[in-house]
Short mmCIF file of C-alpha atoms and ligand atoms in Angstrom, two decimals:
data_model
loop_
_atom_site.label_atom_id
_atom_site.label_comp_id
_atom_site.label_asym_id
_atom_site.label_seq_id
_atom_site.Cartn_x
_atom_site.Cartn_y
_atom_site.Cartn_z
CA UNK A 1 0.00 0.00 -0.01
CA UNK A 2 1.49 3.35 -0.97
CA UNK A 3 1.02 6.59 0.93
CA UNK A 4 -1.94 7.74 -1.11
CA UNK A 5 -3.79 4.44 -0.66
CA UNK A 6 -3.23 4.51 3.11
CA UNK A 7 -4.37 8.12 3.32
CA UNK A 8 -7.46 7.41 1.22
CA UNK A 9 -8.33 4.33 3.28
CA UNK A 10 -8.27 6.40 6.49
CA UNK A 11 -10.47 9.18 5.00
CA UNK A 12 -12.92 6.65 3.55
CA UNK A 13 -13.32 4.87 6.89
CA UNK A 14 -14.03 8.33 8.29
CA UNK A 15 -17.03 8.65 6.02
CA UNK A 16 -18.62 5.75 7.93
CA UNK A 17 -17.66 7.39 11.22
CA UNK A 18 -14.50 5.45 12.02
CA UNK A 19 -11.32 7.14 13.16
CA UNK A 20 -7.87 5.50 13.44
CA UNK A 21 -7.42 3.70 16.77
CA UNK A 22 -3.78 4.72 16.75
CA UNK A 23 -2.86 8.37 16.23
CA UNK A 24 -1.20 8.99 12.86
CA UNK A 25 1.10 11.48 14.65
CA UNK A 26 3.72 9.41 16.48
CA UNK A 27 4.43 12.28 18.88
CA UNK A 28 0.80 12.32 20.05
CA UNK A 29 0.72 8.55 20.23
CA UNK A 30 2.84 8.57 23.38
CA UNK A 31 0.13 10.32 25.40
CA UNK A 32 -2.57 8.15 23.84
CA UNK A 33 -0.70 4.97 24.75
CA UNK A 34 -0.06 6.19 28.31
CA UNK A 35 -3.70 5.55 29.11
CA UNK A 36 -3.27 1.89 28.18
CA UNK A 37 -0.22 1.24 30.32
CA UNK A 38 0.56 0.74 34.01
CA UNK A 39 2.69 3.54 35.42
CA UNK A 40 5.79 1.33 35.62
CA UNK A 41 5.47 0.35 31.97
CA UNK A 42 5.10 3.94 30.80
CA UNK A 43 8.08 5.01 32.90
CA UNK A 44 10.20 2.20 31.52
CA UNK A 45 9.30 2.82 27.89
CA UNK A 46 8.98 6.57 27.66
CA UNK A 47 11.62 7.45 30.25
CA UNK A 48 15.19 8.46 29.48
CA UNK A 49 18.44 8.93 31.33
CA UNK A 50 18.79 11.72 33.89
CA UNK A 51 16.91 14.89 33.01
CA UNK A 52 15.86 13.61 29.56
CA UNK A 53 18.21 15.97 27.71
CA UNK A 54 19.20 13.36 25.12
CA UNK A 55 15.60 12.57 24.25
CA UNK A 56 14.98 16.28 23.67
CA UNK A 57 18.23 16.64 21.71
CA UNK A 58 17.25 13.80 19.39
CA UNK A 59 14.08 15.64 18.44
CA UNK A 60 15.70 19.08 18.34
CA UNK A 61 18.29 17.77 15.86
CA UNK A 62 15.54 16.75 13.42
CA UNK A 63 13.93 20.17 13.82
CA UNK A 64 17.18 21.91 12.86
CA UNK A 65 17.02 20.48 9.36
CA UNK A 66 14.41 21.49 6.75
CA UNK A 67 13.50 19.73 3.52
CA UNK A 68 13.62 21.84 0.39
CA UNK A 69 11.01 20.44 -1.99
CA UNK A 70 11.63 20.44 -5.75
CA UNK A 71 8.76 20.87 -8.24
CA UNK A 72 7.63 19.50 -11.61
CA UNK A 73 9.47 16.21 -11.45
CA UNK A 74 6.73 13.66 -12.18
CA UNK A 75 6.43 11.95 -8.83
CA UNK A 76 3.41 9.85 -9.78
CA UNK A 77 5.42 6.65 -9.33
CA UNK A 78 7.64 6.26 -6.31
CA UNK A 79 9.92 3.46 -5.30
CA UNK A 80 10.59 3.39 -1.55
CA UNK A 81 12.59 0.17 -1.55
CA UNK A 82 16.14 -0.11 -0.23
CA UNK A 83 18.68 -2.91 -0.32
CA UNK A 84 20.25 -4.15 2.88
CA UNK A 85 22.57 -7.13 3.16
CA UNK A 86 21.33 -8.59 -0.13
CA UNK A 87 17.60 -8.17 0.72
CA UNK A 88 15.37 -5.72 -1.02
CA UNK A 89 13.11 -4.18 1.61
CA UNK A 90 9.81 -2.47 0.84
CA UNK A 91 10.88 0.66 2.71
CA UNK A 92 13.91 1.96 4.66
CA UNK A 93 12.30 1.06 8.01
CA UNK A 94 13.14 -1.70 10.49
CA UNK A 95 11.71 -2.39 13.91
CA UNK A 96 14.27 -1.57 16.60
CA UNK A 97 14.97 -4.20 19.24
CA UNK A 98 12.90 -3.38 22.27
CA UNK A 99 12.90 -5.49 25.39
CA UNK A 100 10.25 -6.38 27.95
CA UNK A 101 7.23 -5.90 25.65
CA UNK A 102 5.13 -8.04 28.01
CA UNK A 103 4.81 -4.88 30.09
CA UNK A 104 2.34 -3.55 27.54
CA UNK A 105 0.80 -6.60 25.86
CA UNK A 106 0.45 -10.31 26.78
CA UNK A 107 1.42 -11.45 23.27
CA UNK A 108 4.42 -9.13 23.42
CA UNK A 109 7.08 -9.95 20.79
CA UNK A 110 4.76 -12.41 19.10
CA UNK A 111 2.23 -9.67 18.32
CA UNK A 112 5.05 -7.54 16.91
CA UNK A 113 6.37 -10.50 14.85
CA UNK A 114 2.93 -11.11 13.35
CA UNK A 115 2.52 -7.47 12.41
CA UNK A 116 6.06 -7.34 11.00
CA UNK A 117 5.35 -10.42 8.88
CA UNK A 118 2.18 -8.84 7.50
CA UNK A 119 4.05 -5.69 6.56
CA UNK A 120 7.29 -7.43 5.45
CA UNK A 121 9.34 -5.12 7.66
CA UNK A 122 12.47 -6.59 9.31
CA UNK A 123 12.18 -7.17 13.03
CA UNK A 124 15.22 -7.08 15.28
CA UNK A 125 14.80 -9.47 18.17
CA UNK A 126 15.80 -7.98 21.46
CA UNK A 127 18.18 -9.86 23.77
CA UNK A 128 15.74 -8.78 26.51
CA UNK A 129 12.66 -10.03 24.70
CA UNK A 130 9.64 -11.44 26.46
CA UNK A 131 9.38 -14.36 24.06
CA UNK A 132 12.15 -16.63 22.78
CA UNK A 133 13.57 -15.80 19.36
CA UNK A 134 12.52 -19.20 17.97
CA UNK A 135 8.84 -18.54 18.63
CA UNK A 136 9.10 -15.12 16.94
CA UNK A 137 11.00 -16.55 13.99
CA UNK A 138 8.19 -19.05 13.50
CA UNK A 139 5.60 -16.30 13.58
CA UNK A 140 7.63 -14.34 11.02
CA UNK A 141 7.94 -17.20 8.52
CA UNK A 142 9.90 -15.88 5.51
CA UNK A 143 9.87 -12.34 6.74
CA UNK A 144 13.36 -11.11 7.68
CA UNK A 145 14.68 -10.82 11.24
CA UNK A 146 17.92 -9.97 12.95
CA UNK A 147 19.10 -10.76 16.46
CA UNK A 148 20.38 -8.13 18.91
CA UNK A 149 22.98 -9.33 21.35
CA UNK A 150 24.01 -8.01 24.77
CA UNK A 151 27.48 -9.40 25.22
CA UNK A 152 27.25 -11.55 28.32
CA UNK A 153 30.06 -12.21 30.79
CA UNK A 154 29.78 -15.85 29.69
CA UNK A 155 31.42 -16.52 26.32
CA UNK A 156 29.51 -19.78 26.20
CA UNK A 157 26.19 -17.95 26.49
CA UNK A 158 27.23 -15.48 23.76
CA UNK A 159 28.00 -18.46 21.49
CA UNK A 160 24.74 -20.13 22.35
CA UNK A 161 22.60 -17.06 21.67
CA UNK A 162 24.35 -16.41 18.37
CA UNK A 163 24.05 -19.97 17.19
CA UNK A 164 20.34 -20.02 18.13
CA UNK A 165 19.88 -16.86 16.05
CA UNK A 166 21.59 -18.50 13.11
CA UNK A 167 19.54 -21.64 13.43
CA UNK A 168 16.22 -19.80 13.60
CA UNK A 169 17.07 -17.86 10.45
CA UNK A 170 18.14 -14.44 11.70
CA UNK A 171 19.96 -12.59 8.93
CA UNK A 172 22.26 -10.36 10.98
CA UNK A 173 23.65 -9.99 14.50
CA UNK A 174 23.43 -6.53 16.14
CA UNK A 175 25.78 -6.05 19.04
CA UNK A 176 24.54 -3.30 21.35
CA UNK A 177 27.55 -1.54 22.85
CA UNK A 178 25.96 1.36 24.71
CA UNK A 179 24.38 -0.63 27.53
CA UNK A 180 27.25 -2.57 29.11
CA UNK A 181 26.32 -0.44 32.14
CA UNK A 182 22.68 0.49 32.73
CA UNK A 183 22.12 4.27 32.53
CA UNK A 184 20.76 6.45 35.40
CA UNK A 185 17.10 6.07 34.49
CA UNK A 186 15.36 8.47 36.83
CA UNK A 187 11.79 7.45 35.95
CA UNK A 188 12.48 3.81 36.83
CA UNK A 189 14.55 4.71 39.88
CA UNK A 190 11.78 6.89 41.31
CA UNK A 191 9.41 3.92 41.04
CA UNK A 192 12.18 1.59 42.22
CA UNK A 193 11.16 -0.69 39.36
CA UNK A 194 13.42 -2.75 37.09
CA UNK A 195 11.42 -5.32 35.08
CA UNK A 196 14.21 -7.87 34.89
CA UNK A 197 14.16 -8.30 38.67
CA UNK A 198 10.50 -9.35 38.27
CA UNK A 199 11.53 -12.02 35.75
CA UNK A 200 10.29 -9.93 32.81
CA UNK A 201 12.34 -9.58 29.64
CA UNK A 202 14.56 -12.59 30.26
CA UNK A 203 12.93 -15.12 27.88
CA UNK A 204 16.04 -15.42 25.67
CA UNK A 205 17.86 -16.59 28.82
CA UNK A 206 15.33 -18.88 30.37
CA UNK A 207 14.92 -20.63 26.98
CA UNK A 208 18.69 -21.00 26.52
CA UNK A 209 20.34 -24.37 27.21
CA UNK A 210 23.59 -22.85 28.38
CA UNK A 211 21.82 -20.44 30.76
CA UNK A 212 19.64 -23.16 32.13
CA UNK A 213 22.61 -25.39 32.70
CA UNK A 214 24.43 -22.60 34.51
CA UNK A 215 21.56 -22.14 36.98
CA UNK A 216 20.97 -25.84 37.36
CA UNK A 217 24.66 -26.26 38.29
CA UNK A 218 24.19 -23.79 41.10
CA UNK A 219 21.21 -25.67 42.54
CA UNK A 220 20.75 -26.88 45.12
CA UNK A 221 22.78 -25.35 47.82
CA UNK A 222 24.37 -22.78 45.50
CA UNK A 223 23.72 -19.96 47.87
CA UNK A 224 24.17 -21.01 51.48
CA UNK A 225 22.63 -17.76 52.83
CA UNK A 226 19.28 -18.54 54.41
CA UNK A 227 16.42 -16.71 52.66
CA UNK A 228 14.41 -14.36 54.94
CA UNK A 229 10.66 -14.92 55.10
CA UNK A 230 9.36 -13.15 51.98
CA UNK A 231 7.24 -10.06 52.43
CA UNK A 232 3.91 -9.76 50.57
CA UNK A 233 5.43 -7.67 47.65
CA UNK A 234 8.29 -10.17 47.45
CA UNK A 235 5.79 -13.04 47.20
CA UNK A 236 3.94 -11.21 44.44
CA UNK A 237 7.23 -10.86 42.60
CA UNK A 238 7.86 -14.57 43.00
CA UNK A 239 4.53 -15.34 41.38
CA UNK A 240 5.41 -12.92 38.54
CA UNK A 241 8.71 -14.69 38.15
CA UNK A 242 7.04 -18.02 37.84
CA UNK A 243 4.86 -16.75 35.01
CA UNK A 244 8.00 -15.66 33.14
CA UNK A 245 9.13 -19.24 32.44
CA UNK A 246 8.30 -21.86 29.85
CA UNK A 247 5.77 -24.32 31.22
CA UNK A 248 8.05 -27.32 31.46
CA UNK A 249 10.40 -25.23 33.54
CA UNK A 250 7.72 -24.61 36.18
CA UNK A 251 8.45 -27.43 38.54
CA UNK A 252 12.05 -26.34 38.71
CA UNK A 253 10.88 -22.85 39.50
CA UNK A 254 8.90 -23.93 42.47
CA UNK A 255 12.09 -25.36 43.81
CA UNK A 256 13.68 -21.91 43.92
CA UNK A 257 15.14 -21.74 40.42
CA UNK A 258 13.11 -18.66 39.56
CA UNK A 259 14.95 -16.52 42.02
CA UNK A 260 18.23 -18.15 41.10
CA UNK A 261 17.61 -17.42 37.40
CA UNK A 262 17.07 -13.73 38.05
CA UNK A 263 20.12 -13.54 40.26
CA UNK A 264 22.20 -15.29 37.63
CA UNK A 265 20.84 -13.06 34.92
CA UNK A 266 21.90 -9.94 36.87
CA UNK A 267 25.47 -11.30 37.14
CA UNK A 268 25.73 -12.52 33.60
CA UNK A 269 23.84 -10.28 31.24
CA UNK A 270 26.42 -7.67 30.41
CA UNK A 271 30.18 -7.25 30.17
CA UNK A 272 31.36 -3.72 30.95
CA UNK A 273 34.97 -4.80 30.29
CA UNK A 274 34.20 -5.35 26.59
CA UNK A 275 36.79 -3.88 24.18
CA UNK A 276 37.62 -3.87 20.48
CA UNK A 277 39.82 -6.89 21.16
CA UNK A 278 36.72 -9.00 21.87
CA UNK A 279 35.22 -8.49 18.41
CA UNK A 280 37.27 -11.22 16.67
CA UNK A 281 35.66 -13.76 19.05
CA UNK A 282 32.27 -13.00 17.50
CA UNK A 283 33.61 -12.51 13.97
CA UNK A 284 35.09 -16.02 14.08
CA UNK A 285 31.83 -17.54 15.29
CA UNK A 286 29.34 -16.32 12.72
CA UNK A 287 29.18 -15.76 9.02
CA UNK A 288 26.15 -13.51 9.44
CA UNK A 289 26.65 -9.76 8.95
CA UNK A 290 27.48 -8.07 12.28
CA UNK A 291 26.44 -4.53 13.07
CA UNK A 292 27.63 -2.49 16.00
CA UNK A 293 24.78 -0.56 17.66
CA UNK A 294 25.39 2.59 19.71
CA UNK A 295 28.10 4.15 17.51
CA UNK A 296 28.22 7.96 17.88
CA UNK A 297 31.84 8.88 16.97
CA UNK A 298 33.29 8.79 13.43
CA UNK A 299 36.51 7.13 14.70
CA UNK A 300 34.53 4.30 16.27
CA UNK A 301 32.60 3.90 13.02
CA UNK A 302 35.78 3.68 11.00
CA UNK A 303 37.29 1.27 13.52
CA UNK A 304 34.18 -0.95 13.25
CA UNK A 305 34.73 -1.34 9.54
CA UNK A 306 38.45 -1.99 10.05
CA UNK A 307 37.48 -4.70 12.56
CA UNK A 308 35.53 -6.51 9.85
CA UNK A 309 32.07 -5.40 10.96
CA UNK A 310 29.42 -5.29 8.26
CA UNK A 311 27.38 -2.36 9.45
CA UNK A 312 27.18 0.51 11.83
CA UNK A 313 24.11 1.45 13.81
CA UNK A 314 24.03 5.06 14.95
CA UNK A 315 22.00 5.16 18.16
CA UNK A 316 21.99 6.70 21.62
CA UNK A 317 19.45 4.09 22.77
CA UNK A 318 16.62 6.62 22.46
CA UNK A 319 18.21 8.79 25.17
CA UNK A 320 17.90 6.04 27.79
CA UNK A 321 21.59 5.56 28.54
CA UNK A 322 23.35 8.90 28.88
CA UNK A 323 21.91 12.26 29.79
CA UNK A 324 23.37 14.98 27.57
CA UNK A 325 24.62 12.66 24.80
CA UNK A 326 25.00 13.84 21.24
CA UNK A 327 21.80 13.55 19.14
CA UNK A 328 22.04 10.76 16.60
CA UNK A 329 21.17 13.02 13.69
CA UNK A 330 23.99 15.37 14.76
CA UNK A 331 26.41 12.43 14.85
CA UNK A 332 25.33 10.99 11.52
CA UNK A 333 26.99 13.24 8.85
CA UNK A 334 30.55 12.79 10.17
CA UNK A 335 29.98 9.08 10.68
CA UNK A 336 28.68 8.82 7.11
CA UNK A 337 31.79 10.55 5.77
CA UNK A 338 34.07 8.27 7.88
CA UNK A 339 32.25 5.21 6.54
CA UNK A 340 32.28 6.56 3.00
CA UNK A 341 29.79 3.99 1.66
CA UNK A 342 31.85 0.99 2.74
CA UNK A 343 29.09 -0.52 4.90
CA UNK A 344 25.40 0.30 5.54
CA UNK A 345 24.44 2.70 8.30
CA UNK A 346 21.30 2.03 10.32
CA UNK A 347 20.10 4.90 12.50
CA UNK A 348 17.57 5.37 15.27
CA UNK A 349 16.60 7.56 18.22
CA UNK A 350 13.88 10.10 17.75
CA UNK A 351 12.45 8.93 14.38
CA UNK A 352 8.76 9.97 14.64
CA UNK A 353 7.65 10.25 11.02
CA UNK A 354 8.38 10.05 7.32
CA UNK A 355 10.18 13.41 7.25
CA UNK A 356 12.59 12.26 9.95
CA UNK A 357 13.43 9.18 7.95
CA UNK A 358 13.91 11.39 4.86
CA UNK A 359 16.31 13.66 6.74
CA UNK A 360 18.29 10.72 8.15
CA UNK A 361 18.66 9.19 4.68
CA UNK A 362 19.69 12.54 3.20
CA UNK A 363 22.45 12.76 5.86
CA UNK A 364 23.83 9.31 5.14
CA UNK A 365 21.68 6.59 6.76
CA UNK A 366 20.85 3.55 4.68
CA UNK A 367 17.83 2.64 6.83
CA UNK A 368 16.18 3.83 10.03
CA UNK A 369 14.38 2.18 12.93
CA UNK A 370 11.03 2.67 14.39
CA UNK A 371 11.44 2.37 18.16
CA UNK A 372 9.04 3.56 20.87
CA UNK A 373 6.16 4.39 18.48
CA UNK A 374 5.55 0.70 17.66
CA UNK A 375 5.47 -0.09 21.36
CA UNK A 376 2.87 2.60 21.82
CA UNK A 377 0.87 1.04 18.96
CA UNK A 378 1.17 -2.31 20.68
CA UNK A 379 -0.04 -0.83 23.99
CA UNK A 380 -2.96 0.93 22.36
CA UNK A 381 -4.27 -1.68 19.91
CA UNK A 382 -2.12 -4.83 20.10
CA UNK A 383 -0.85 -6.42 16.89
CA UNK A 384 -3.18 -4.26 14.82
CA UNK A 385 -1.74 -1.19 16.49
CA UNK A 386 1.79 -2.17 15.55
CA UNK A 387 0.64 -2.73 11.96
CA UNK A 388 -0.98 0.69 11.86
CA UNK A 389 2.14 2.39 13.12
CA UNK A 390 4.24 0.69 10.45
CA UNK A 391 1.78 1.59 7.74
CA UNK A 392 1.65 5.21 8.89
CA UNK A 393 5.44 5.59 8.87
CA UNK A 394 5.62 4.14 5.41
CA UNK A 395 2.77 6.21 4.03
CA UNK A 396 4.17 9.41 5.49
CA UNK A 397 7.65 8.57 4.10
CA UNK A 398 6.28 7.81 0.64
CA UNK A 399 4.32 11.06 0.50
CA UNK A 400 7.23 13.08 1.87
CA UNK A 401 9.49 11.61 -0.83
CA UNK A 402 7.00 12.54 -3.52
CA UNK A 403 6.37 16.03 -2.14
CA UNK A 404 10.13 16.62 -2.00
CA UNK A 405 10.42 15.70 -5.67
CA UNK A 406 12.14 12.34 -5.24
CA UNK A 407 10.98 9.13 -6.93
CA UNK A 408 13.59 6.74 -5.49
CA UNK A 409 15.40 6.53 -2.17
CA UNK A 410 18.68 6.96 -4.05
CA UNK A 411 17.57 10.50 -4.99
CA UNK A 412 17.37 11.53 -1.33
CA UNK A 413 20.62 13.39 -0.89
CA UNK A 414 22.18 16.08 1.30
CA UNK A 415 21.16 18.78 -1.25
CA UNK A 416 17.50 18.11 -0.39
CA UNK A 417 18.04 19.72 3.07
CA UNK A 418 18.90 23.06 4.45
CA UNK A 419 19.71 24.04 8.03
CA UNK A 420 16.87 25.72 9.89
CA UNK A 421 18.83 28.88 10.86
CA UNK A 422 19.44 29.61 7.19
CA UNK A 423 15.79 29.38 6.30
CA UNK A 424 14.99 31.73 9.21
CA UNK A 425 17.65 34.25 8.14
CA UNK A 426 16.54 34.33 4.54
CA UNK A 427 12.93 34.63 5.68
C1 FMN B 501 11.50 0.21 26.29
C2 FMN B 501 12.72 0.10 25.48
C3 FMN B 501 13.48 -1.05 25.49
C4 FMN B 501 14.64 -1.16 24.69
N1 FMN B 501 15.31 -2.36 24.70
C5 FMN B 501 16.39 -2.47 23.93
C6 FMN B 501 17.09 -3.72 23.87
O1 FMN B 501 16.70 -4.68 24.49
N2 FMN B 501 18.17 -3.74 23.07
C7 FMN B 501 18.65 -2.71 22.35
O2 FMN B 501 19.64 -2.83 21.65
N3 FMN B 501 17.97 -1.52 22.38
C8 FMN B 501 16.88 -1.39 23.15
N4 FMN B 501 16.19 -0.23 23.13
C9 FMN B 501 16.67 0.89 22.26
C10 FMN B 501 15.99 0.79 20.86
O3 FMN B 501 16.50 -0.29 20.14
C11 FMN B 501 16.23 2.06 20.06
O4 FMN B 501 17.64 2.35 20.02
C12 FMN B 501 15.52 3.28 20.63
O5 FMN B 501 14.22 2.90 21.08
C13 FMN B 501 15.43 4.39 19.65
O6 FMN B 501 14.87 5.55 20.21
P1 FMN B 501 13.32 5.97 19.96
O7 FMN B 501 12.49 4.82 20.39
O8 FMN B 501 13.12 7.13 20.85
O9 FMN B 501 13.16 6.30 18.51
C14 FMN B 501 15.05 -0.09 23.88
C15 FMN B 501 14.27 1.10 23.87
C16 FMN B 501 13.13 1.19 24.63
C17 FMN B 501 12.31 2.44 24.53
#
């Protein structure tokens, strides 16, 4: 469906009195979705690090660029496809890896996978997903998916996760580098709520044979400290934990494995000592393309290519990791010139519509990611809501391209933009 068809469908439904369930403006969608979420979920998803300066900077950076439309160029036919790692994609959008989706919808990652399959948009499985990658891969069928890895302190677990991703048909591995230490997330801290400690968002671990072996090895008598009598909130948490596990794992849980799994997860999930020297370990273990996510400096981008990486993912984690970090759109042009077309550049953080995607592509991105907005679609209207968000982004992008005078993504270049100050000065 192109932009015009989507637009027409919405207006025609309006004739019979129906309005979209999910706002077509992704910036308004956040408030709409808030009504469908528990306070802890909203804080976890919408919140950023510290004072939220990076979230604001991400948006402000998009506002500093303006598109300069060109006229009389026959834009009646538009081709929004892009090629990425040998796949032709219908549009330059992917779904960013987002953990703990069970906070907003019971079907969680499965609902997203089904919507992604319907739209043919690549889904990037989060390492902190609420459903195992194999289940999502099955729901996706032939539709493309990638796996995002948090580099664990256990090499064996890293190997296991990567080989599972290969086996279930993921087409790339994305290593997220900006979260080896969890940022100072004030919204979550004020509620004293971290979903992982409730057993949420650890499905890739509890379904992993290496992880399960590691906790089994510790039981029984792994921790000799006697457990205090649990308080009522602690008991509630234990019940939540039990729900987080695959059925056949339940009996083991009752024997105390649930708590052990969460404790093990906290010790194992991330390796702050990670350096460039660790990359060959991964490079030697997979033939899949590897992208580094969280790159914000041109030297790091160039070094990633030198290290044999196949792609760079410009991201500040949607402002969730560092307060006062550089906006991704500000980082992008220098990174693009350092990369000089050698590998694709994926970009996210603050993409809220077709014009944002257009600007990112004009400044050097190959593709961009939809992040929080699809989670808000999921919270508001489940799988259908995710589908609507994807369709809206695509429609908006298609129309923006046409209105700017471009008929292919390749025509979207730096010359299509001007900086906002200049347009103010010249009136
Ligand atoms: C609730 C939430 C959970 C996230 N979980 C992950 C994750 O598990 N792995 C990861 O690499 N990035 C994660 N991210 C970051 C996203 O992949 C992406 O970089 C970010 O959402 C982009 O910013 P935006 O949503 O504001 O556009 C998460 C983001 C949010 C909002």
